[in-house]
PDB file of C-alpha atoms in Angstrom:
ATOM      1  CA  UNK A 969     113.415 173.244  50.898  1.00  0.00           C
ATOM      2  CA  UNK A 970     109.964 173.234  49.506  1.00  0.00           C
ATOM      3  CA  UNK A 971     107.198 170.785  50.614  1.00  0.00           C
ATOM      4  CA  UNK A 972     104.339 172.663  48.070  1.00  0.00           C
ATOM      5  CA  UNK A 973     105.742 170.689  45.022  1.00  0.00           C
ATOM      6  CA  UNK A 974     104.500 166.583  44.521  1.00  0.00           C
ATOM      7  CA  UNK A 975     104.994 164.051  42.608  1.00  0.00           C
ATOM      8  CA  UNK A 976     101.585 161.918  41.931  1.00  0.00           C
ATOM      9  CA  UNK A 977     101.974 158.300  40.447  1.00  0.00           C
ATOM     10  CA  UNK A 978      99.588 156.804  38.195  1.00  0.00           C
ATOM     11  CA  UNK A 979      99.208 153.674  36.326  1.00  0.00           C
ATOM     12  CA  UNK A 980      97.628 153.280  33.023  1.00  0.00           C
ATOM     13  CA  UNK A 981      96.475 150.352  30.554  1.00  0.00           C
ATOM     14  CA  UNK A 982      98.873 151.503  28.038  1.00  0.00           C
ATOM     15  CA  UNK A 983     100.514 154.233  25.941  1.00  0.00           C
ATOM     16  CA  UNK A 984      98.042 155.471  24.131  1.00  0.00           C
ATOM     17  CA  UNK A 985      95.477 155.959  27.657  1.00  0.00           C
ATOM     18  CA  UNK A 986      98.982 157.271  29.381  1.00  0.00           C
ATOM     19  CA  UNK A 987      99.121 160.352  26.407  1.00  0.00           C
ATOM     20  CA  UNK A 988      95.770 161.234  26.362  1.00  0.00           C
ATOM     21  CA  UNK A 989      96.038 161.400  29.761  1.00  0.00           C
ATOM     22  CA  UNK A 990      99.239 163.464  29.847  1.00  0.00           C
ATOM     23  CA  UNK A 991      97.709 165.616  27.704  1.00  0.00           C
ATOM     24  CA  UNK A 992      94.526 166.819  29.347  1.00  0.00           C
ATOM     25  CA  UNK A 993      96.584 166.934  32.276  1.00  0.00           C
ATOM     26  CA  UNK A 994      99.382 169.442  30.566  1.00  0.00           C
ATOM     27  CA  UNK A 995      96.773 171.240  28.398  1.00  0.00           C
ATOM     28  CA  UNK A 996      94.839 172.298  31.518  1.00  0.00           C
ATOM     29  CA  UNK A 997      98.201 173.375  33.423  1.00  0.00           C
ATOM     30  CA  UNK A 998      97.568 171.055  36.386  1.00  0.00           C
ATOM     31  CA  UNK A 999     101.070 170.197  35.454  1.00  0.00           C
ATOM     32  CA  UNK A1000     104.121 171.307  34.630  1.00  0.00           C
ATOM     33  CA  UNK A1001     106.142 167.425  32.871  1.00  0.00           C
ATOM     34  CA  UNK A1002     104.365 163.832  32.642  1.00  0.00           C
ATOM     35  CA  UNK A1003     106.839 161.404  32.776  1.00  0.00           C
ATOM     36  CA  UNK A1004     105.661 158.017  30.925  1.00  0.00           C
ATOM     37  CA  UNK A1005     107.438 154.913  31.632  1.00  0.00           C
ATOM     38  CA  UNK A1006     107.850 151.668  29.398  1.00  0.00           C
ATOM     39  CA  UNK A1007     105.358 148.906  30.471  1.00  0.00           C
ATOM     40  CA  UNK A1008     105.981 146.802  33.228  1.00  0.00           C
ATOM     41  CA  UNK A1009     103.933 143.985  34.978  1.00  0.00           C
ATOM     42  CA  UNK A1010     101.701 144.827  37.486  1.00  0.00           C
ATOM     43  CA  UNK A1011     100.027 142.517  40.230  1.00  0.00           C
ATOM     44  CA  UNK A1012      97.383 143.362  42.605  1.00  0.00           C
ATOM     45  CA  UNK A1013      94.261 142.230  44.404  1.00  0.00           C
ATOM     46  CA  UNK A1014      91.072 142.996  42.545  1.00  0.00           C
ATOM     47  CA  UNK A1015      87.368 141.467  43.187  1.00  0.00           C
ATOM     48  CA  UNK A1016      88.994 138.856  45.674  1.00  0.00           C
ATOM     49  CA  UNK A1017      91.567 137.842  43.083  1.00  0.00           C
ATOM     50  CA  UNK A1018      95.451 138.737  42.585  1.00  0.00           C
ATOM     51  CA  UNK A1019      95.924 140.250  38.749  1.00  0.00           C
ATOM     52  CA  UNK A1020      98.670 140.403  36.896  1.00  0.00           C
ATOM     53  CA  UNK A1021      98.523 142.947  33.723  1.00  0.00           C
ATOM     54  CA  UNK A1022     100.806 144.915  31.594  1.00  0.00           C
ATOM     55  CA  UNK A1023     100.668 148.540  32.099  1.00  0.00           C
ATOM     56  CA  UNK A1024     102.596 152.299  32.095  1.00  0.00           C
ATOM     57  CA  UNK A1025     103.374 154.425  34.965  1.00  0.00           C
ATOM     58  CA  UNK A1026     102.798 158.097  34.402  1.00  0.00           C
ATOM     59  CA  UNK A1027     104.977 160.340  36.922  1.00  0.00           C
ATOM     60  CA  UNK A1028     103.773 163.701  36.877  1.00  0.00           C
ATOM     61  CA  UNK A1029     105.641 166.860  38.622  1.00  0.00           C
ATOM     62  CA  UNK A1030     102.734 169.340  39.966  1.00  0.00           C
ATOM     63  CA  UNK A1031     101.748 171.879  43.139  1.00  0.00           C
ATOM     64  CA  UNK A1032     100.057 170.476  46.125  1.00  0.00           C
ATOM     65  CA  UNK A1033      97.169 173.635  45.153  1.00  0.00           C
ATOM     66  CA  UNK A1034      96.910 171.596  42.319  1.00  0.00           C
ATOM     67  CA  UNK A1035      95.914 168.406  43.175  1.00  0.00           C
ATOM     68  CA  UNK A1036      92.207 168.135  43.877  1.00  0.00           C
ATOM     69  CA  UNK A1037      91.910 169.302  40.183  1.00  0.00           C
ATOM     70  CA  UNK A1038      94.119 167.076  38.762  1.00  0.00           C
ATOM     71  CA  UNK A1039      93.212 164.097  40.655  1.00  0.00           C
ATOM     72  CA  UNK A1040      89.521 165.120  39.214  1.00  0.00           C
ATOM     73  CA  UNK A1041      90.673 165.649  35.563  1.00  0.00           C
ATOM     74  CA  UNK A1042      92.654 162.338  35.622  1.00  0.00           C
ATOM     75  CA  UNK A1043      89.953 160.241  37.186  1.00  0.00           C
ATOM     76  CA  UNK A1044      87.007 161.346  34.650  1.00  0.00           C
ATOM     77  CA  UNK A1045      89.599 160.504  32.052  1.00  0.00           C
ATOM     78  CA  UNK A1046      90.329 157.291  33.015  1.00  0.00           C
ATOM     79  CA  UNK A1047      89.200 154.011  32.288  1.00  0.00           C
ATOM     80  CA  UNK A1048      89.880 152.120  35.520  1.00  0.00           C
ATOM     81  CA  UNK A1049      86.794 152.406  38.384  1.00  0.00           C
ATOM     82  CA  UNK A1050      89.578 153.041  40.878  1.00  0.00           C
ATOM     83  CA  UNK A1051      92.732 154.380  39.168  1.00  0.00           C
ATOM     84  CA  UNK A1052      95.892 154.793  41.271  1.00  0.00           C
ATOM     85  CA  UNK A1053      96.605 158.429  42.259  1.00  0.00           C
ATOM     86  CA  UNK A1054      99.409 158.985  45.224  1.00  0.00           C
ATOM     87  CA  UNK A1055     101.027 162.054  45.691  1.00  0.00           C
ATOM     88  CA  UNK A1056     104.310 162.479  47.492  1.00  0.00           C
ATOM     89  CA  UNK A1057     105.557 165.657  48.751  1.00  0.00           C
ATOM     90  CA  UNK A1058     108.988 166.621  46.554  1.00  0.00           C
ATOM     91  CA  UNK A1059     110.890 167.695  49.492  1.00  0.00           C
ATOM     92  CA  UNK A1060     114.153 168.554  47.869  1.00  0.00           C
ATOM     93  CA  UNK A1061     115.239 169.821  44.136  1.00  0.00           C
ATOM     94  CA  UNK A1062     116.528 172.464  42.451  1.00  0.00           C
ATOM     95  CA  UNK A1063     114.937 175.982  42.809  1.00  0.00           C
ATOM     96  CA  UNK A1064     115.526 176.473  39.000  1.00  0.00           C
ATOM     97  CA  UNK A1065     113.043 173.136  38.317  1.00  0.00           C
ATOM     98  CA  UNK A1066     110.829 173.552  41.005  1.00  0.00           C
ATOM     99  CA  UNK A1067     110.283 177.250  40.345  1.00  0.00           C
ATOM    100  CA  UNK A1068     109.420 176.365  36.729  1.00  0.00           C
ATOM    101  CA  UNK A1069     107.013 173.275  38.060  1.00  0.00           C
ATOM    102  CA  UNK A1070     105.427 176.505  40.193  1.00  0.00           C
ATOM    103  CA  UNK A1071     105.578 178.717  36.701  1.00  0.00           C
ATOM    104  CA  UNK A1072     103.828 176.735  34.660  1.00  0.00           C
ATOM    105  CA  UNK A1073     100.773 175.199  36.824  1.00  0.00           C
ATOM    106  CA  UNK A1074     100.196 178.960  37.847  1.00  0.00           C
ATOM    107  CA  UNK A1075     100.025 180.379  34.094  1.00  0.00           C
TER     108      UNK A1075
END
């Protein structure tokens, strides 16, 4: 299958930070859907202490020759000093859905 198509996770304060987010992201066609999830508890280590904080988890479909853009775009947009942007390759999907992800980040 295809290993140019990712998935990149990232974790917001909230709704409203997760759509304007979603937004620049979709507007500039560094993506093709951005997935927002209801909040959930996170808990990490920050400045040598373990956190726990409500936030959203945006899921966003993209290209691998996207990425450095949209990691850029998403990090001046966002209010955390080090936000959380992985990418995992998507491996295995439909051609229909992954030749649209390809379609629309292209346009």
């Amino acid at each position: 299958m295809s290993s140019e198509h990712r998935l990149v996770i990232c974790s917001c304060p909230d709704k409203h930070v997760a759509k304007a987010i979603a937004d620049k992201v979709l507007r500039a066609r560094r993506a093709a859907c951005v997935n927002i999830s209801a909040p959930s508890t996170s808990m990490y280590w920050w400045d040598d202490h373990i956190h726990a904080d409500e936030e959203v988890l945006l899921q966003i479909k993209t290209t691998a020759s996207e990425l450095d853009e949209l990691f850029k775009l998403i990090q001046t947009a966002h209010p955390y000093d080090v936000p959380e942007l992985i990418a995992v390759p998507i491996t295995e999907g439909s051609a229909e859905y992954l030749g649209w992800i390809k379609q629309v980040t292209q346009s």
